[in-house]
Coordinates of N, CA and C in Angstrom, one line a residue:
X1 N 171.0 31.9 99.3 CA 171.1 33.0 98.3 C 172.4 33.7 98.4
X2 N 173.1 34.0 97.4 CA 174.4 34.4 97.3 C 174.6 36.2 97.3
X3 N 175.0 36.8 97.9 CA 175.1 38.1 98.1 C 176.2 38.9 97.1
X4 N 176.0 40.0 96.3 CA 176.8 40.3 95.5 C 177.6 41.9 96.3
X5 N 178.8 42.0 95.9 CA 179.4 43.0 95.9 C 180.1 43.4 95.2
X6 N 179.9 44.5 94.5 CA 180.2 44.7 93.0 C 181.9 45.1 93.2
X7 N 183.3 44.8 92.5 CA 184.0 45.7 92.9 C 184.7 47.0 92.5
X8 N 185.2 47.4 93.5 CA 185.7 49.1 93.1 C 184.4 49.7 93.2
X9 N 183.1 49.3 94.1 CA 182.2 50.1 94.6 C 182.3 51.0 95.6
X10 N 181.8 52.3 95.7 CA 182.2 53.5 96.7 C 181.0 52.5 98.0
X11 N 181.3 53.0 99.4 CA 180.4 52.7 100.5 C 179.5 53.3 100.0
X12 N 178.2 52.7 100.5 CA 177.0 53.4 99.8 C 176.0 53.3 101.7
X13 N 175.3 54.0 101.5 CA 174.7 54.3 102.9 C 173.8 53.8 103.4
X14 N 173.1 52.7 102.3 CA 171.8 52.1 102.6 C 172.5 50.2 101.9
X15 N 174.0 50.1 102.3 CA 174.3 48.8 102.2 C 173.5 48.1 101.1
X16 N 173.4 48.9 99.7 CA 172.9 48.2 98.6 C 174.1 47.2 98.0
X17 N 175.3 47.2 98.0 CA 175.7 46.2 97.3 C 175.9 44.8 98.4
X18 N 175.1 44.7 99.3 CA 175.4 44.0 100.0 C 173.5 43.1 100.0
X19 N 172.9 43.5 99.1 CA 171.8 43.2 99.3 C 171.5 41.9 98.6
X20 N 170.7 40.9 98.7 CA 170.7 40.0 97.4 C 169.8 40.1 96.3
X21 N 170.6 39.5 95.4 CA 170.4 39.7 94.0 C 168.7 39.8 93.4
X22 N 167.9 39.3 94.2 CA 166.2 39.1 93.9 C 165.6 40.2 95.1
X23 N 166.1 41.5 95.3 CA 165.2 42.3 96.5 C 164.5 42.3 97.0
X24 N 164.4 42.0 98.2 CA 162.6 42.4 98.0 C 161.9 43.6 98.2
X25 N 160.9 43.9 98.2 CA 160.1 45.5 97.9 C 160.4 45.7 99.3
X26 N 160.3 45.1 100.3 CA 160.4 45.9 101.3 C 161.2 44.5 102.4
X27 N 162.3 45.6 102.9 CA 162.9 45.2 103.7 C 163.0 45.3 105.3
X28 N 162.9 45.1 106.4 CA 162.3 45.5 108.1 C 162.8 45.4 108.8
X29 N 163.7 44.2 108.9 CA 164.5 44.2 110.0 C 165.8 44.7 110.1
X30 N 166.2 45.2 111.3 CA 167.8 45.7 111.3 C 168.4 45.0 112.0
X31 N 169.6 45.3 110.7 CA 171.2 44.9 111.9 C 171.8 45.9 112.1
X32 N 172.2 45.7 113.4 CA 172.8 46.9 114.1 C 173.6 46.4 115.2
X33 N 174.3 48.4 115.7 CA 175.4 48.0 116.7 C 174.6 48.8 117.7
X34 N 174.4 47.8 119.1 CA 173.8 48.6 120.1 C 175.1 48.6 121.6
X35 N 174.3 49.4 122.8 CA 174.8 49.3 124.0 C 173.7 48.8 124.5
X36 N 173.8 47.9 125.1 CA 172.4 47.3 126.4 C 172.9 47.8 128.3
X37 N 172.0 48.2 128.3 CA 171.7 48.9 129.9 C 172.4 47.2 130.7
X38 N 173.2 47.4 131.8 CA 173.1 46.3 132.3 C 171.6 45.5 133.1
X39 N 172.0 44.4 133.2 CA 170.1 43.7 133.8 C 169.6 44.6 134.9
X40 N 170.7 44.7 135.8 CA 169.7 45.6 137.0 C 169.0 46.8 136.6
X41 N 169.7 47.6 135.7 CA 169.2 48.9 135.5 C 168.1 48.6 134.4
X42 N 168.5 47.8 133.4 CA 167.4 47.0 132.6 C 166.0 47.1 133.3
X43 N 165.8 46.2 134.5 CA 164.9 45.7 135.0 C 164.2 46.8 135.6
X44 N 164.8 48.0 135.9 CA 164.1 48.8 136.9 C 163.5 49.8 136.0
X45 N 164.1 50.1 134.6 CA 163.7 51.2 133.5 C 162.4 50.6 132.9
X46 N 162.2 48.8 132.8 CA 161.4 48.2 132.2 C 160.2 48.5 133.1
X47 N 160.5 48.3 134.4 CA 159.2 48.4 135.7 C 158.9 49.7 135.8
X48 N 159.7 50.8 135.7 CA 158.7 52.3 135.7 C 158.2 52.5 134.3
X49 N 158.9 52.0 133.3 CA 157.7 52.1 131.9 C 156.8 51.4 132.4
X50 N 156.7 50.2 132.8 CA 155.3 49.4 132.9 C 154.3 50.0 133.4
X51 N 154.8 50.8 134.7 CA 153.9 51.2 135.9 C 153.5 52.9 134.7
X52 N 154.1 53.0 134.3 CA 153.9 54.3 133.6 C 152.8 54.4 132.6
X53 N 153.1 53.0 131.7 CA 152.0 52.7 130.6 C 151.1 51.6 131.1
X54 N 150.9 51.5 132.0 CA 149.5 50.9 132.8 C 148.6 52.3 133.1
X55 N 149.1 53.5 133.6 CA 148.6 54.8 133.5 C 148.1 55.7 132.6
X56 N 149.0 55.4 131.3 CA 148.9 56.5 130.3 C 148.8 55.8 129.1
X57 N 148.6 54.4 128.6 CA 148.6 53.9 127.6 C 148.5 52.3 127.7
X58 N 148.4 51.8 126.3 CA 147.4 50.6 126.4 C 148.9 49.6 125.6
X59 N 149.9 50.1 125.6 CA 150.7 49.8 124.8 C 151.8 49.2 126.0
X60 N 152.4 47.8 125.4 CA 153.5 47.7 127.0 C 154.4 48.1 126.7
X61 N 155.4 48.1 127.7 CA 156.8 47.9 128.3 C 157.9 47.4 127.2
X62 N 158.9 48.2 126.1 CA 159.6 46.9 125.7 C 160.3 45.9 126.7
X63 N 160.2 44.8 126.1 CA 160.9 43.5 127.5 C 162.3 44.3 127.7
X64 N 162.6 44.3 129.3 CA 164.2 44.4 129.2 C 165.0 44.1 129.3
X65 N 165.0 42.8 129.0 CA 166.3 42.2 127.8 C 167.0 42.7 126.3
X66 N 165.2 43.4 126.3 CA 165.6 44.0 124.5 C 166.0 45.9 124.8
X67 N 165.9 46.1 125.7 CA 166.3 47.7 125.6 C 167.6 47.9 125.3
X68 N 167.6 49.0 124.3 CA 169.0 48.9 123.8 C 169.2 50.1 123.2
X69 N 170.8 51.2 123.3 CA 170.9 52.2 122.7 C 171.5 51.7 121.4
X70 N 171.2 52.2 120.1 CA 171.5 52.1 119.0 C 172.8 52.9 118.4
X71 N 173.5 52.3 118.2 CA 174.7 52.9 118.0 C 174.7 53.4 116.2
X72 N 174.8 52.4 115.4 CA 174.3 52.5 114.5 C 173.3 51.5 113.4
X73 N 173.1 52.3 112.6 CA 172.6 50.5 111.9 C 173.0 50.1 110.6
X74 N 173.0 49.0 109.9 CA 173.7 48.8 108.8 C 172.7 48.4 108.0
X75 N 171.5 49.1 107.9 CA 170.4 48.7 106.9 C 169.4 47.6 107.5
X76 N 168.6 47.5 106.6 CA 167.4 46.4 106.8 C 167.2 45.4 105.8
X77 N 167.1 44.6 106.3 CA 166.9 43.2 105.2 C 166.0 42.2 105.5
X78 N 165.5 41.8 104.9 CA 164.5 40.5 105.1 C 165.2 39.1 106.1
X79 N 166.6 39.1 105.9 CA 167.2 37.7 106.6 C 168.4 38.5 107.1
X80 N 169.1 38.2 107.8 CA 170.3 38.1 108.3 C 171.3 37.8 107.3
X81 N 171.9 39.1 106.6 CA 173.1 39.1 105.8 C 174.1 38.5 105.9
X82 N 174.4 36.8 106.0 CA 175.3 36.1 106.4 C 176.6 37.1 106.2
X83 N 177.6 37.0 104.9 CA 178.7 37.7 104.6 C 178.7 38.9 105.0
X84 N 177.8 40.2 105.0 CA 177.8 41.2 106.0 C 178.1 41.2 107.6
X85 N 177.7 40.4 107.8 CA 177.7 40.1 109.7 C 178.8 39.4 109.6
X86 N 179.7 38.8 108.7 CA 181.0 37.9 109.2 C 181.9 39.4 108.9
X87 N 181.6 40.0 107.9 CA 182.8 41.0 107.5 C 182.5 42.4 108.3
X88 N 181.1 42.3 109.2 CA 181.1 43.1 110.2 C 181.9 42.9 111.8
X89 N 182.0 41.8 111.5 CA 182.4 40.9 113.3 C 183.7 41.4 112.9
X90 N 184.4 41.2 111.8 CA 185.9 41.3 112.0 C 186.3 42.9 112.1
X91 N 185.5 43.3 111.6 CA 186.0 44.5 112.1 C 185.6 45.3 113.3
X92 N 184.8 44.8 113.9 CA 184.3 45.2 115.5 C 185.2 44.7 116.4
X93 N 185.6 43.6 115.8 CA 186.5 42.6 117.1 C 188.3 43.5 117.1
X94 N 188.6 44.3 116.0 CA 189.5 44.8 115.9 C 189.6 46.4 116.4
X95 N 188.5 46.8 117.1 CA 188.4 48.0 117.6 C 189.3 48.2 118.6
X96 N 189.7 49.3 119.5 CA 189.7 49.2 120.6 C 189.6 50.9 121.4
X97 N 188.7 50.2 122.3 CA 187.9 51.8 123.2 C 187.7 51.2 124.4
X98 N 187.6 52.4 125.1 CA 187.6 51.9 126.8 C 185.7 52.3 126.9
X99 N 185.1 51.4 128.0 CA 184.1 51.6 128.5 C 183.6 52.6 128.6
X100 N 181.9 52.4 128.1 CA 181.0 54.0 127.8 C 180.2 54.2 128.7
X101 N 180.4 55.4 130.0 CA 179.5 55.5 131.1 C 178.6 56.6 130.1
X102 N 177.2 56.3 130.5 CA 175.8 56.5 130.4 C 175.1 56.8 131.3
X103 N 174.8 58.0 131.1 CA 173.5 58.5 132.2 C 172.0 58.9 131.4
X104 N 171.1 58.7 132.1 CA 170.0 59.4 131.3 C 169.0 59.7 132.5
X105 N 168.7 60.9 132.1 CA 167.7 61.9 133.1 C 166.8 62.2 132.4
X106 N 166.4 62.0 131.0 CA 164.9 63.1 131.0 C 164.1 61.6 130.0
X107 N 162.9 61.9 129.6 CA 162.3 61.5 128.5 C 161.4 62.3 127.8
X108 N 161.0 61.5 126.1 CA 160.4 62.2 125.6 C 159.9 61.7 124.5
X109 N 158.9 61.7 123.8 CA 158.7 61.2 122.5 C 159.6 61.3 121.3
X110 N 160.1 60.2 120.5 CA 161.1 60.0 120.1 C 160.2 59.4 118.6
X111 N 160.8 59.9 117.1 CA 160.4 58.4 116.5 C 159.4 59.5 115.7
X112 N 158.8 60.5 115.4 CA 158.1 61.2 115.1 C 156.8 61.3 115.7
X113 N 157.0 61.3 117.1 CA 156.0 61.2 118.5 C 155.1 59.8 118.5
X114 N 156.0 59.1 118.4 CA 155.7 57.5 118.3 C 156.0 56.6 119.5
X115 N 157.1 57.0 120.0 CA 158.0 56.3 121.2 C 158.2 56.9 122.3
X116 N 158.0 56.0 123.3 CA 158.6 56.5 124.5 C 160.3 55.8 125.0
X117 N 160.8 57.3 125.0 CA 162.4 57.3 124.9 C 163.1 58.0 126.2
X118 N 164.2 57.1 126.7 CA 165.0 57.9 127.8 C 165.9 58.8 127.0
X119 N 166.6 59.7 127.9 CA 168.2 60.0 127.1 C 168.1 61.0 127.9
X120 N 169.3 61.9 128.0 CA 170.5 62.3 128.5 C 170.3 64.2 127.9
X121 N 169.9 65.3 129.1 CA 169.3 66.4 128.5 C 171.1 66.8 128.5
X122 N 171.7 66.6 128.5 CA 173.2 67.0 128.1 C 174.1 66.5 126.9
X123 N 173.1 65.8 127.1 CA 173.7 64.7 125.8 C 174.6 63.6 126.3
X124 N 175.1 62.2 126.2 CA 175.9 61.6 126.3 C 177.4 61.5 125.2
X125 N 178.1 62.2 125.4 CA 179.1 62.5 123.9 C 180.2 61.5 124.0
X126 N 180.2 60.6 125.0 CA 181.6 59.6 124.9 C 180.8 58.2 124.1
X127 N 179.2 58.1 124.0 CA 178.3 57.4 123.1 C 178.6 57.7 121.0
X128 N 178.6 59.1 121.6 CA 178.8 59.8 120.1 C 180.1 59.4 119.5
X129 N 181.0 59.2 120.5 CA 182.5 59.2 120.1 C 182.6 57.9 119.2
X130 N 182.1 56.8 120.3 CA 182.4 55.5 120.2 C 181.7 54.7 118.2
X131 N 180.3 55.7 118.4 CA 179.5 55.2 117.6 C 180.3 56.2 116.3
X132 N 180.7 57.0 116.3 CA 181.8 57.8 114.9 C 183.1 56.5 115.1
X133 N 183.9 56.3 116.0 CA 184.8 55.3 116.2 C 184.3 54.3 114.7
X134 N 183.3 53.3 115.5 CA 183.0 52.2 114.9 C 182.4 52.6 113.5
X135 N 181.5 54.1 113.2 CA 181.3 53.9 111.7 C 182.4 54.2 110.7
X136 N 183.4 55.1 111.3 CA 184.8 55.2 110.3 C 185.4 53.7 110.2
X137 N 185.5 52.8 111.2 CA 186.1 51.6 110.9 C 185.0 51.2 109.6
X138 N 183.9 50.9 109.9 CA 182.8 50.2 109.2 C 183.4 50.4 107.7
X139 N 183.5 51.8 107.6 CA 183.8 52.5 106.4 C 184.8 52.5 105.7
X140 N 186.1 52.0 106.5 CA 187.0 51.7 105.5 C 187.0 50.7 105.3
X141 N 186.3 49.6 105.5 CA 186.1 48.3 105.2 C 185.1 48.1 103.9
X142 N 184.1 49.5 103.8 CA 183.8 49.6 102.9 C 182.1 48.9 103.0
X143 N 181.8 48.9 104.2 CA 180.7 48.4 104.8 C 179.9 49.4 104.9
X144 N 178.9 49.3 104.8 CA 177.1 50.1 105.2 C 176.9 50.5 106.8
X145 N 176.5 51.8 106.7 CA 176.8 52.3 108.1 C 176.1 53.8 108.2
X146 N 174.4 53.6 108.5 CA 174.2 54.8 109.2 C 174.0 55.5 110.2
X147 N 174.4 56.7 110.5 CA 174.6 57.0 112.2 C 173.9 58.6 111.6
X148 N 173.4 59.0 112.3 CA 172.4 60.3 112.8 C 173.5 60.9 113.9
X149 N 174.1 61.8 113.3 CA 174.8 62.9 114.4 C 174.0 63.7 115.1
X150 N 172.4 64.1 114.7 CA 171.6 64.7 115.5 C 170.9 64.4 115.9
X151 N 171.0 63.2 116.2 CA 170.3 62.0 117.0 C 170.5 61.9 118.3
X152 N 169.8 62.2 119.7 CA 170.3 61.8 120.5 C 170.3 60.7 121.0
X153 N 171.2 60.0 121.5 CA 171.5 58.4 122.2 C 170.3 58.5 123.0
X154 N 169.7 57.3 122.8 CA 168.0 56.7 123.1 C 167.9 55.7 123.6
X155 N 167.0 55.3 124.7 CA 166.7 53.8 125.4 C 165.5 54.1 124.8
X156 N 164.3 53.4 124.4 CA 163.1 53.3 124.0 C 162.2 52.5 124.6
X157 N 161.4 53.2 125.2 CA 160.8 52.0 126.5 C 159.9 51.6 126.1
X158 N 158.8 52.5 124.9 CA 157.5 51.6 124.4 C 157.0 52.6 123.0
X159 N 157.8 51.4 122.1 CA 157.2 51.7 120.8 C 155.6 51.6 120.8
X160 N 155.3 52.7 119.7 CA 154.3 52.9 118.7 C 153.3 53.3 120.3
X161 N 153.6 54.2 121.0 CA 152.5 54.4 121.9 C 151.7 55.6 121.8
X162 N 151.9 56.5 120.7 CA 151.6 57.5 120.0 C 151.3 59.0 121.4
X163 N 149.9 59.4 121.5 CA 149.9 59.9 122.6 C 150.2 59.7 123.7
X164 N 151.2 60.2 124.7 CA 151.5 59.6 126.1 C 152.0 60.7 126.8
X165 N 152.0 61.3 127.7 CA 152.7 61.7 128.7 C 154.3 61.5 128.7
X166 N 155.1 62.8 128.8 CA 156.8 62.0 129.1 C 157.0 61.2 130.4
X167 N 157.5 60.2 130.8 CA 157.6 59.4 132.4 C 158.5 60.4 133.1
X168 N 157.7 60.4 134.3 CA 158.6 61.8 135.4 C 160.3 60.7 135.8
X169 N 160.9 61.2 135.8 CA 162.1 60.7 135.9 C 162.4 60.9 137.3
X170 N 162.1 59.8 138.6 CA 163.0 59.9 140.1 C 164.0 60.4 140.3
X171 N 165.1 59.6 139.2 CA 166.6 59.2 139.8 C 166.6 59.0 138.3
X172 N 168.0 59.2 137.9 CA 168.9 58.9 136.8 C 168.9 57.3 136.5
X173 N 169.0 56.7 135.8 CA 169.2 55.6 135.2 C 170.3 55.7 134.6
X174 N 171.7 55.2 134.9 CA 172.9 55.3 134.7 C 173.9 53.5 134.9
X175 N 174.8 53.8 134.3 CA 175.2 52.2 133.9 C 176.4 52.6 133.2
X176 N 177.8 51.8 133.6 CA 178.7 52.2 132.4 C 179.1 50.6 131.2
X177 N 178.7 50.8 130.3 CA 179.1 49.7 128.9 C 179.9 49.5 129.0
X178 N 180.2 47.7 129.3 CA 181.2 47.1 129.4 C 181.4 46.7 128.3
X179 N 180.7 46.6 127.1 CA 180.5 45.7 125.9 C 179.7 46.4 124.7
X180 N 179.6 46.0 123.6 CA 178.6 46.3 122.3 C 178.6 45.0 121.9
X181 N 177.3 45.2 121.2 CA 176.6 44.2 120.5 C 176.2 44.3 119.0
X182 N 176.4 43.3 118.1 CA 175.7 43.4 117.0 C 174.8 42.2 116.8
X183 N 173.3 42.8 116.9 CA 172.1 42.1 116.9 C 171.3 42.6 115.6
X184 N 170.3 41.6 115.5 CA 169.8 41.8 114.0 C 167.8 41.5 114.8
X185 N 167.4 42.9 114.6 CA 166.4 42.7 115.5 C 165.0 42.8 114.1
X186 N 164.3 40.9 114.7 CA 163.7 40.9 113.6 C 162.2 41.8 114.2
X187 N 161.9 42.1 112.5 CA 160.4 43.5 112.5 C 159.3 42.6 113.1
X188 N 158.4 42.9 114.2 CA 157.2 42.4 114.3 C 157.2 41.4 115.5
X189 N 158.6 40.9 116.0 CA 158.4 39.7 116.6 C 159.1 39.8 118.0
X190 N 159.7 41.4 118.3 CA 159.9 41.5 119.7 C 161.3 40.8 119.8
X191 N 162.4 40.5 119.3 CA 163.0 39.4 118.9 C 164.7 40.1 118.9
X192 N 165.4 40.1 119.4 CA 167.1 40.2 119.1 C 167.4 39.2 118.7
X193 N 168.4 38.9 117.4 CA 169.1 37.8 117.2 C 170.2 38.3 117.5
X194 N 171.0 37.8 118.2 CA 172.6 38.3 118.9 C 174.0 37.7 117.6
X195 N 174.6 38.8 117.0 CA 176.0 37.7 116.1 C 177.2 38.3 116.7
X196 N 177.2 38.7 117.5 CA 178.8 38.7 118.3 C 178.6 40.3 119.6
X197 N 179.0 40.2 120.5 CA 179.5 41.0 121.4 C 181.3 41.4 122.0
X198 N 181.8 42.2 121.8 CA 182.7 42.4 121.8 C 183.3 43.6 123.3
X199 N 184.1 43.0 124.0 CA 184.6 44.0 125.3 C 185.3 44.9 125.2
X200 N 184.7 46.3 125.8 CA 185.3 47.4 125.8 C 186.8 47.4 126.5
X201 N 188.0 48.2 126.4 CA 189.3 47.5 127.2 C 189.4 49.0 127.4
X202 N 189.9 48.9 129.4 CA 190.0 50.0 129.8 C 191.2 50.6 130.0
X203 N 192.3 49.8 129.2 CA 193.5 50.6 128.6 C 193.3 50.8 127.3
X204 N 192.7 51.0 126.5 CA 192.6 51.4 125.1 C 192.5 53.1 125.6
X205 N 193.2 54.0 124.6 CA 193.4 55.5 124.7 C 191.7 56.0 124.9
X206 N 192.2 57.1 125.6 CA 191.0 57.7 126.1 C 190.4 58.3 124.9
X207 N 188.6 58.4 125.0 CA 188.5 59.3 123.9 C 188.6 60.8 124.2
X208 N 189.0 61.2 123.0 CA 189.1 63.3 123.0 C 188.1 63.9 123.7
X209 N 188.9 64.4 124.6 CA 188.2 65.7 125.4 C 187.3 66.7 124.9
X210 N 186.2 66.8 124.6 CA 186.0 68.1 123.8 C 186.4 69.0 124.4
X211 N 186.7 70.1 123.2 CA 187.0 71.5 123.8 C 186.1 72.2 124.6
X212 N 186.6 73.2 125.2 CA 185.8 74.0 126.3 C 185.4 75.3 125.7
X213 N 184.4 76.2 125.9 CA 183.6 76.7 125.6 C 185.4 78.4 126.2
X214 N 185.7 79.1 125.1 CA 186.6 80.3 126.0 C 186.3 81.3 126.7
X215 N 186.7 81.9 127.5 CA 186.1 82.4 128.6 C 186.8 83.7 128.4
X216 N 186.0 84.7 128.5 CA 186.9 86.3 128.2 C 186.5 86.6 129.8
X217 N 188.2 87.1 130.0 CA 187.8 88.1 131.6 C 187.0 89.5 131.1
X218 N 186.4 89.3 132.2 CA 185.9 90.7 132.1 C 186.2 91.4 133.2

């Protein structure tokens, strides 16, 4: 099925001219740009959700292969946007940013108290950077690209668990992104389809300092 893009169309936010021509009423799966936890740290966030939702809930563990911070997403569709995902690769492969250290200390119900979610009570802001980085590229290419500025960067340890307890947090779960990913994670089936990964370079310019908060003598 042939994908249309109309031209001299403005970026639109919900990647409609990228949609195909017969819609369907409802669309579920996303493609998106994520960060994955490396395996070790993977492995150990996956085993204290388990041990947590064996206690507090009837719901598992996402596998942790699939845990993933969401950078942004480029809509939902029934299939995998062939022409979208080739005209997204090329412009990811042309990025360049240095590696994203990540920490996360707290959790909490995420999702409209649906999910159990890690993240970061300070926020992670060199995540924020990267993910504005990549949606301005997205954008002058003229590609579909939505990002939540008041969103905080999220590991999700176990969708749709509705009532739960937040998991007491030991130790930090921390990891620095060597890489991003754009995966098209199909609805219902637990499932990443992987279309390219691309390496952070740790001579690419640093990102902006934010400013500091001014300080009056007193």
């Amino acid at each position: 099925m042939s994908l249309r893009k109309h031209a001299g169309q403005p970026s639109l936010p919900f990647g409609e001219g990228w949609l195909p021509k017969a819609t369907p009423a409802r669309r579920k799966s996303k493609l998106m740009f994520v960060l994955k936890p490396s395996a070790p740290v993977g492995l150990v966030m996956h085993g204290d959700a388990t041990i947590h939702a064996a206690n507090e809930n009837t719901r598992d563990a996402y596998p942790a292969a699939l845990l993933h911070m969401s950078l942004l997403c480029m809509e939902q569709f029934e299939e995998p946007p062939t022409p979208l995902i080739e005209a997204a690769k090329i412009v990811a492969a042309g990025l360049q940013a240095r590696p994203v250290p990540i920490t996360l200390d707290s959790s909490a119900l995420f999702g409209g108290n649906r999910h159990l979610a890690l993240y970061r009570a300070r926020g992670n802001p060199v995540v924020n950077q990267f993910a504005q980085m990549l949606r301005r590229a997205l954008a002058r290419h003229n590609l579909p690209n939505v990002w939540r500025a008041d969103a905080a960067p999220h590991v999700t340890l176990i969708y749709g668990c509705g009532r739960i307890e937040p998991m007491p947090i030991e130790r930090n779960y921390a990891w620095i992104a060597g890489e991003f990913m754009l995966v098209y994670s199909h609805h219902g089936e637990t499932r990443h389809e992987e279309f390219g990964r691309w390496s952070f370079d740790p001579n690419a310019p640093a990102y902006p300092t934010r400013p500091e908060q001014l300080r009056m003598m007193i």
